[in-house]
Amino acid sequence: MKTAVYPGSFDPVTNGHLDIISRASRIIDKLYVAVLDNPSKTPLFTAEERVQQLKQILKDYDNVEVMSFSGLLVDFARSVNSNIIVRGLRGVTDFSYEFQMALSNRSLDSDIETLFISADTQYLFFSSSQVKEIAYFNGNIDNMVPDLIKEQLQKKMKKY
Ligand code: PNS
């Protein structure tokens, strides 16, 4: 059985991330969506909130499980008996960072392989950071995130 880990901050999850999850879940038997819980960062949504959002959004995927992790990604991958890391690529600007990360992970664990999946063209131009900025200024994020995230972003932004 082929298992893989799709890690990220997912602060918040975007339709681009969901496109990668959908594509990966078709070629991998079991996909772990791994939400980074990094105490040294201050995300907009807590790790618990991000896990709950993803669980809700991905509830119809039988072969996808959402978990949080802290520490090294390779250690998390080992803990779920997986040696495949899935990452999405939006274009050449993502490539150097992603390539460096793939090689770092391989240097930490030589069994690890990174599988790059290209995002669909409609998702190439935005990121979680841009979604947050647009939401902060009440811009239209309808095509960028699921409704659940849109509602939760609007609630969060009211507190600021
Ligand atoms: O969605 P992001 O923020 O680009 O995801 C980055 C992530 C979570 C994949 C990366 O920061 C990560 O793996 N962090 C865990 C720490 C780690 O293993 N670092 C070594 C690899 S560079």
Short mmCIF file of C-alpha atoms and ligand atoms in Angstrom, two decimals:
data_model
loop_
_atom_site.label_atom_id
_atom_site.label_comp_id
_atom_site.label_asym_id
_atom_site.label_seq_id
_atom_site.Cartn_x
_atom_site.Cartn_y
_atom_site.Cartn_z
CA MET A 1 0.00 0.00 0.00
CA LYS A 2 1.44 3.38 -1.04
CA THR A 3 1.12 6.01 1.65
CA ALA A 4 2.22 9.64 1.40
CA VAL A 5 2.35 12.77 3.51
CA TYR A 6 1.17 16.15 2.24
CA PRO A 7 2.59 18.67 4.72
CA GLY A 8 1.96 22.37 5.02
CA SER A 9 1.05 25.30 7.20
CA PHE A 10 -2.44 25.51 5.64
CA ASP A 11 -3.01 28.93 7.27
CA PRO A 12 -5.55 28.78 5.74
CA VAL A 13 -6.05 25.89 3.32
CA THR A 14 -6.76 27.19 -0.18
CA ASN A 15 -8.45 25.70 -3.24
CA GLY A 16 -4.93 25.23 -4.61
CA HIS A 17 -4.04 22.93 -1.69
CA LEU A 18 -7.34 21.08 -2.16
CA ASP A 19 -6.54 20.55 -5.84
CA ILE A 20 -3.21 18.93 -4.88
CA ILE A 21 -4.93 16.75 -2.24
CA SER A 22 -7.52 15.62 -4.77
CA ARG A 23 -4.84 14.75 -7.35
CA ALA A 24 -2.58 13.00 -4.81
CA SER A 25 -5.47 11.00 -3.34
CA ARG A 26 -6.09 9.49 -6.79
CA ILE A 27 -2.58 8.07 -7.12
CA ILE A 28 -1.77 7.28 -3.46
CA ASP A 29 -3.62 4.64 -1.41
CA LYS A 30 -3.50 6.62 1.84
CA LEU A 31 -2.66 10.32 2.13
CA TYR A 32 -1.82 12.00 5.44
CA VAL A 33 -2.43 15.74 5.35
CA ALA A 34 0.04 16.99 7.95
CA VAL A 35 -0.60 20.41 9.48
CA LEU A 36 2.51 22.08 10.87
CA ASP A 37 2.17 23.10 14.51
CA ASN A 38 5.14 25.41 14.92
CA PRO A 39 5.26 27.10 18.35
CA SER A 40 7.79 29.67 17.09
CA LYS A 41 5.32 31.02 14.50
CA THR A 42 2.10 32.91 15.15
CA PRO A 43 -0.40 31.69 12.57
CA LEU A 44 -3.80 33.27 12.08
CA PHE A 45 -5.53 29.95 12.85
CA THR A 46 -4.27 27.64 15.61
CA ALA A 47 -3.09 24.18 14.59
CA GLU A 48 -6.25 22.72 16.16
CA GLU A 49 -8.45 25.10 14.12
CA ARG A 50 -6.60 24.24 10.90
CA VAL A 51 -6.92 20.50 11.58
CA GLN A 52 -10.65 20.85 12.25
CA GLN A 53 -11.14 22.93 9.08
CA LEU A 54 -9.33 20.36 6.94
CA LYS A 55 -11.18 17.43 8.55
CA GLN A 56 -14.49 19.09 7.78
CA ILE A 57 -13.56 20.01 4.20
CA LEU A 58 -12.05 16.58 3.43
CA LYS A 59 -14.69 14.47 5.18
CA ASP A 60 -15.75 12.75 1.95
CA TYR A 61 -12.25 11.48 1.13
CA ASP A 62 -12.01 7.89 2.42
CA ASN A 63 -8.25 7.65 1.96
CA VAL A 64 -7.23 11.02 3.43
CA GLU A 65 -6.41 11.56 7.10
CA VAL A 66 -5.66 14.93 8.69
CA MET A 67 -3.12 15.17 11.51
CA SER A 68 -0.92 17.86 13.04
CA PHE A 69 2.81 17.52 13.51
CA SER A 70 5.65 19.40 15.11
CA GLY A 71 9.37 18.86 14.72
CA LEU A 72 10.91 17.38 11.60
CA LEU A 73 8.73 16.31 8.72
CA VAL A 74 10.84 13.21 8.07
CA ASP A 75 10.17 12.06 11.66
CA PHE A 76 6.43 12.52 11.14
CA ALA A 77 6.61 10.60 7.83
CA ARG A 78 8.43 7.75 9.57
CA SER A 79 5.85 7.71 12.38
CA VAL A 80 3.09 6.99 9.85
CA ASN A 81 5.28 4.52 7.90
CA SER A 82 5.47 6.66 4.81
CA ASN A 83 8.48 7.62 2.70
CA ILE A 84 6.72 9.85 0.18
CA ILE A 85 6.25 13.59 0.65
CA VAL A 86 3.84 15.33 -1.69
CA ARG A 87 4.35 19.00 -2.53
CA GLY A 88 2.49 21.21 -4.96
CA LEU A 89 4.28 23.41 -7.47
CA ARG A 90 2.75 26.60 -8.83
CA GLY A 91 5.67 27.41 -11.10
CA VAL A 92 9.37 28.11 -11.29
CA THR A 93 9.23 30.55 -8.36
CA ASP A 94 8.25 27.69 -6.03
CA PHE A 95 10.87 25.38 -7.49
CA SER A 96 14.12 26.47 -5.86
CA TYR A 97 12.61 26.50 -2.35
CA GLU A 98 10.88 23.17 -2.92
CA PHE A 99 13.96 21.55 -4.47
CA GLN A 100 16.09 22.68 -1.53
CA MET A 101 13.52 21.31 0.92
CA ALA A 102 13.32 17.99 -0.95
CA LEU A 103 17.11 17.62 -0.82
CA SER A 104 17.24 18.60 2.88
CA ASN A 105 14.62 16.00 3.68
CA ARG A 106 16.50 13.38 1.68
CA SER A 107 19.73 14.25 3.49
CA LEU A 108 17.88 13.71 6.78
CA ASP A 109 16.43 10.40 5.60
CA SER A 110 17.74 8.81 2.41
CA ASP A 111 14.53 6.76 1.97
CA ILE A 112 12.39 9.88 1.57
CA GLU A 113 11.17 10.77 -1.92
CA THR A 114 9.41 14.04 -2.72
CA LEU A 115 6.65 13.85 -5.28
CA PHE A 116 5.85 17.18 -6.96
CA ILE A 117 2.38 17.71 -8.35
CA SER A 118 1.65 20.75 -10.46
CA ALA A 119 -1.33 22.82 -9.40
CA ASP A 120 -4.02 23.50 -11.96
CA THR A 121 -3.66 26.80 -13.86
CA GLN A 122 -6.55 28.50 -12.03
CA TYR A 123 -4.62 28.11 -8.72
CA LEU A 124 -1.23 29.35 -9.84
CA PHE A 125 -1.51 32.98 -8.83
CA PHE A 126 -2.36 32.99 -5.13
CA SER A 127 -1.11 31.76 -1.78
CA SER A 128 -2.43 31.52 1.80
CA SER A 129 -0.67 34.81 2.64
CA GLN A 130 -2.38 36.61 -0.22
CA VAL A 131 -5.74 35.14 0.74
CA LYS A 132 -5.29 36.53 4.27
CA GLU A 133 -4.30 39.95 2.97
CA ILE A 134 -7.22 40.12 0.54
CA ALA A 135 -9.66 38.96 3.26
CA TYR A 136 -8.25 41.56 5.66
CA PHE A 137 -9.17 44.31 3.19
CA ASN A 138 -12.57 42.74 2.44
CA GLY A 139 -11.58 41.69 -1.08
CA ASN A 140 -13.23 38.85 -2.96
CA ILE A 141 -11.74 35.43 -2.09
CA ASP A 142 -14.67 33.34 -3.39
CA ASN A 143 -12.58 31.44 -5.93
CA MET A 144 -9.60 30.99 -3.65
CA VAL A 145 -10.95 29.15 -0.59
CA PRO A 146 -13.93 26.96 0.36
CA ASP A 147 -16.94 28.70 1.97
CA LEU A 148 -16.04 27.37 5.43
CA ILE A 149 -12.66 29.10 5.30
CA LYS A 150 -14.19 32.28 3.93
CA GLU A 151 -16.63 32.42 6.89
CA GLN A 152 -13.93 31.67 9.45
CA LEU A 153 -11.58 34.25 7.92
CA GLN A 154 -14.32 36.88 8.09
CA LYS A 155 -14.92 36.04 11.79
CA LYS A 156 -11.20 36.20 12.59
CA MET A 157 -10.71 39.47 10.76
CA LYS A 158 -13.50 41.11 12.80
CA LYS A 159 -11.39 40.55 15.94
CA TYR A 160 -8.47 42.55 14.51
O1 PNS B 1 2.98 25.20 3.37
P1 PNS B 1 4.37 25.53 3.80
O2 PNS B 1 4.37 26.55 4.89
O3 PNS B 1 5.25 25.91 2.64
O4 PNS B 1 4.97 24.16 4.42
C1 PNS B 1 6.29 24.10 4.88
C2 PNS B 1 6.53 22.78 5.62
C3 PNS B 1 5.55 22.61 6.76
C4 PNS B 1 6.41 21.62 4.69
C5 PNS B 1 8.00 22.86 6.16
O5 PNS B 1 8.19 24.05 6.83
C6 PNS B 1 8.35 21.69 7.09
O6 PNS B 1 8.44 20.57 6.68
N1 PNS B 1 8.54 22.01 8.40
C7 PNS B 1 8.89 21.02 9.39
C8 PNS B 1 10.35 21.18 9.85
C9 PNS B 1 11.29 20.39 8.94
O7 PNS B 1 11.18 19.20 8.77
N2 PNS B 1 12.27 21.11 8.37
C10 PNS B 1 13.28 20.49 7.51
C11 PNS B 1 12.87 20.47 6.06
S1 PNS B 1 13.30 21.95 5.27
#
